[in-house]
Amino acid sequence: MDYIAYFIIGVLLINGLPHFIQGICGNAFQSPFANPSGVGESPPIINALWGAFNFVVAYALYNYVGFTVLDNNLHTLSLAAGAFICAVILTMHFGKVRNANIPLS
């Protein structure tokens, strides 16, 4: 069960990054709170808060399952797998959404 938790922690950390970074840079960005959800853009403050929320939940889950040394072990592999898979999925989603808004010349 710990491995699933570490996988979800990796997902939350990676999912929080683009929202938090775009938010603190002052850029509107897609979020679950936009209309349509995940496609429309939300204001920077919403994205910064959503990113921070992802980090807080990841930390709370990490604290709940118990701190472990992230080393050459299955916990680290699970976290990395969650982060990598989420990164690939977010890359495909945001790439599609962001490129759809670029006018063709």
XYZ file of N, CA and C in Angstrom:
315
model
N 0.824 -1.198 0.000
C 0.000 0.000 0.000
C 0.870 1.265 0.000
N 2.017 1.177 0.667
C 2.916 2.332 0.689
C 3.350 2.726 -0.717
N 3.547 1.751 -1.586
C 4.029 2.041 -2.930
C 3.000 2.825 -3.730
N 1.735 2.524 -3.516
C 0.673 3.290 -4.179
C 0.676 4.722 -3.651
N 0.861 4.877 -2.349
C 0.916 6.218 -1.754
C 2.085 7.012 -2.335
N 3.236 6.383 -2.459
C 4.394 7.089 -3.025
C 4.174 7.431 -4.496
N 3.495 6.565 -5.229
C 3.140 6.851 -6.614
C 2.260 8.103 -6.672
N 1.251 8.176 -5.800
C 0.348 9.331 -5.763
C 1.099 10.587 -5.330
N 2.038 10.461 -4.416
C 2.857 11.609 -4.009
C 3.615 12.159 -5.214
N 4.193 11.266 -6.023
C 4.891 11.711 -7.235
C 3.961 12.429 -8.191
N 2.748 11.911 -8.355
C 1.754 12.548 -9.228
C 1.419 13.945 -8.704
N 1.164 14.057 -7.410
C 0.805 15.351 -6.835
C 1.932 16.373 -6.964
N 3.154 15.937 -6.743
C 4.288 16.870 -6.859
C 4.439 17.389 -8.283
N 4.354 16.484 -9.255
C 4.507 16.909 -10.651
C 3.315 17.737 -11.100
N 2.104 17.352 -10.690
C 0.922 18.120 -11.085
C 0.950 19.524 -10.482
N 1.490 19.674 -9.293
C 1.545 20.987 -8.662
C 2.523 21.940 -9.316
N 3.571 21.405 -9.913
C 4.622 22.261 -10.485
C 4.132 23.250 -11.545
N 3.492 22.815 -12.640
C 3.127 23.797 -13.665
C 2.140 24.840 -13.151
N 1.207 24.417 -12.303
C 0.226 25.370 -11.782
C 0.900 26.398 -10.884
N 1.759 25.930 -9.986
C 2.430 26.832 -9.066
C 3.362 27.788 -9.810
N 4.145 27.256 -10.718
C 5.107 28.094 -11.453
C 4.393 29.118 -12.324
N 3.380 28.688 -13.080
C 2.643 29.645 -13.908
C 1.959 30.695 -13.037
N 1.435 30.253 -11.895
C 0.779 31.194 -10.992
C 1.726 32.243 -10.445
N 2.885 31.811 -9.963
C 3.812 32.798 -9.391
C 4.474 33.654 -10.466
N 4.440 33.197 -11.717
C 4.936 34.014 -12.826
C 3.882 35.006 -13.313
N 2.655 34.880 -12.779
C 1.593 35.809 -13.151
C 0.875 35.433 -14.431
N 0.981 34.175 -14.847
C 0.358 33.738 -16.089
C -0.936 32.978 -15.822
N -1.931 33.223 -16.663
C -3.141 32.399 -16.619
C -2.754 31.024 -17.166
N -3.414 29.989 -16.655
C -3.059 28.626 -17.052
C -4.267 27.725 -16.825
N -4.301 26.597 -17.519
C -5.401 25.649 -17.375
C -5.450 25.113 -15.947
N -6.656 24.904 -15.452
C -6.820 24.289 -14.137
C -8.164 23.576 -14.097
N -8.362 22.750 -13.085
C -9.648 22.063 -12.956
C -10.795 23.023 -12.662
N -10.482 24.263 -12.289
C -11.509 25.225 -11.902
C -11.923 26.135 -13.050
N -11.303 25.979 -14.216
C -11.618 26.805 -15.372
C -12.867 26.265 -16.064
N -13.346 27.025 -17.027
C -14.488 26.591 -17.809
C -14.087 26.587 -19.276
N -14.010 25.439 -19.932
C -14.234 24.086 -19.453
C -13.049 23.603 -18.612
N -13.349 22.721 -17.706
C -12.370 22.223 -16.738
C -11.163 21.592 -17.428
N -9.975 22.037 -17.039
C -8.747 21.477 -17.589
C -8.367 22.023 -18.953
N -9.236 22.832 -19.546
C -8.954 23.394 -20.878
C -8.918 24.915 -20.808
N -9.936 25.512 -20.163
C -9.949 26.959 -19.999
C -8.868 27.394 -19.029
N -8.555 28.674 -19.068
C -7.490 29.187 -18.207
C -8.054 29.835 -16.956
N -7.370 29.628 -15.850
C -7.713 30.243 -14.571
C -6.709 31.352 -14.281
N -7.090 32.318 -13.442
C -6.165 33.389 -13.075
C -4.935 32.845 -12.340
N -3.862 33.617 -12.341
C -2.629 33.176 -11.685
C -2.808 32.778 -10.227
N -3.610 33.523 -9.465
C -3.764 33.214 -8.043
C -4.396 31.836 -7.842
N -5.353 31.474 -8.692
C -5.990 30.155 -8.596
C -4.953 29.068 -8.853
N -4.113 29.275 -9.859
C -3.094 28.278 -10.183
C -2.039 28.167 -9.094
N -1.618 29.290 -8.539
C -0.632 29.233 -7.450
C -1.209 28.489 -6.249
N -2.467 28.758 -5.928
C -3.098 28.071 -4.804
C -3.316 26.589 -5.094
N -3.702 26.256 -6.323
C -3.900 24.851 -6.695
C -2.569 24.095 -6.635
N -1.508 24.704 -7.130
C -0.187 24.078 -7.054
C 0.241 23.864 -5.609
N 0.050 24.892 -4.780
C 0.416 24.783 -3.370
C -0.422 23.712 -2.674
N -1.701 23.614 -3.027
C -2.568 22.586 -2.450
C -2.043 21.187 -2.790
N -1.616 20.988 -4.031
C -1.034 19.708 -4.433
C 0.190 19.382 -3.587
N 1.044 20.372 -3.336
C 2.243 20.155 -2.525
C 1.875 19.794 -1.080
N 0.885 20.488 -0.526
C 0.468 20.236 0.859
C -0.106 18.824 0.988
N -0.936 18.417 0.026
C -1.512 17.067 0.076
C -0.407 16.020 -0.082
N 0.556 16.267 -0.973
C 1.673 15.336 -1.144
C 2.454 15.211 0.159
N 2.715 16.333 0.811
C 3.440 16.299 2.084
C 2.636 15.572 3.159
N 1.337 15.847 3.231
C 0.488 15.191 4.231
C 0.464 13.680 4.007
N 0.378 13.259 2.753
C 0.389 11.832 2.452
C 1.744 11.216 2.797
N 2.813 11.940 2.497
C 4.164 11.477 2.835
C 4.312 11.330 4.345
N 3.765 12.293 5.066
C 3.806 12.245 6.524
C 2.948 11.094 7.050
N 1.816 10.840 6.421
C 0.910 9.790 6.858
C 1.513 8.396 6.683
N 2.118 8.143 5.515
C 2.668 6.808 5.275
C 3.989 6.607 6.000
N 4.541 7.680 6.504
C 5.792 7.571 7.259
C 6.971 7.993 6.409
N 7.793 8.804 7.005
C 8.973 9.273 6.299
C 9.902 8.099 6.035
N 10.468 8.083 4.878
C 11.427 7.054 4.524
C 12.576 7.731 3.803
N 13.679 7.095 3.804
C 14.823 7.614 3.067
C 14.582 7.314 1.595
N 14.536 8.371 0.812
C 14.383 8.168 -0.626
C 15.765 7.841 -1.169
N 15.978 6.583 -1.397
C 17.267 6.033 -1.768
C 17.034 5.069 -2.919
N 17.895 4.134 -3.111
C 17.693 3.096 -4.124
C 16.768 2.030 -3.544
N 15.483 2.361 -3.496
C 14.512 1.422 -2.944
C 13.195 1.535 -3.714
N 12.244 0.683 -3.382
C 10.973 0.671 -4.103
C 10.120 1.900 -3.816
N 10.288 2.516 -2.664
C 9.555 3.752 -2.383
C 9.963 4.841 -3.379
N 11.253 4.977 -3.581
C 11.755 5.977 -4.517
C 11.326 5.652 -5.939
N 11.387 4.385 -6.303
C 10.952 3.968 -7.637
C 9.470 4.264 -7.839
N 8.651 4.019 -6.834
C 7.219 4.306 -6.937
C 6.960 5.798 -7.104
N 7.656 6.617 -6.305
C 7.505 8.067 -6.420
C 7.947 8.542 -7.800
N 9.075 8.057 -8.260
C 9.587 8.459 -9.574
C 8.652 8.007 -10.694
N 8.083 6.804 -10.568
C 7.158 6.313 -11.589
C 5.912 7.188 -11.643
N 5.367 7.557 -10.492
C 4.208 8.446 -10.465
C 4.519 9.791 -11.079
N 5.691 10.331 -10.749
C 6.099 11.625 -11.293
C 6.295 11.540 -12.807
N 6.969 10.505 -13.273
C 7.247 10.374 -14.701
C 5.964 10.169 -15.501
N 5.100 9.275 -15.039
C 3.858 9.014 -15.769
C 2.982 10.261 -15.794
N 2.890 10.963 -14.669
C 2.112 12.194 -14.632
C 2.714 13.248 -15.557
N 4.033 13.350 -15.586
C 4.694 14.318 -16.461
C 4.375 14.048 -17.926
N 4.403 12.789 -18.327
C 4.097 12.439 -19.720
C 2.641 12.782 -20.043
N 1.730 12.440 -19.142
C 0.308 12.724 -19.372
C 0.064 14.235 -19.425
N 0.662 14.993 -18.504
C 0.494 16.444 -18.511
C 1.106 17.072 -19.754
N 2.232 16.552 -20.205
C 2.865 17.066 -21.414
C 1.935 16.910 -22.612
N 1.338 15.739 -22.734
C 0.428 15.507 -23.862
C -0.819 16.383 -23.744
N -1.395 16.474 -22.536
C -2.613 17.266 -22.356
C -2.360 18.749 -22.591
N -1.395 19.316 -21.874
C -1.147 20.749 -21.993
C -0.613 21.107 -23.374
N 0.154 20.219 -23.978
C 0.629 20.467 -25.346
C -0.524 20.581 -26.324
N -1.503 19.683 -26.189
C -2.681 19.731 -27.054
C -3.483 21.004 -26.821
N -3.734 21.313 -25.553
C -4.556 22.469 -25.208
C -3.861 23.765 -25.581
N -2.593 23.900 -25.247
C -1.864 25.140 -25.515
C -1.664 25.357 -27.011
N -1.389 24.300 -27.759
C -1.168 24.440 -29.198
C -2.468 24.678 -29.950
N -3.604 24.303 -29.390
C -4.887 24.541 -30.048
C -5.226 26.028 -30.061
N -4.622 26.781 -29.157
C -4.902 28.226 -29.071
C -3.983 29.060 -29.948
N -3.027 28.429 -30.628
C -2.089 29.166 -31.475
C -2.670 29.273 -32.882
N -2.873 30.488 -33.368
C -3.427 30.624 -34.721
C -2.410 30.154 -35.759
N -2.876 29.472 -36.771
C -2.001 29.026 -37.853
C -1.784 30.170 -38.830
N -0.525 30.413 -39.215
C -0.261 31.514 -40.145
C -0.112 31.036 -41.555
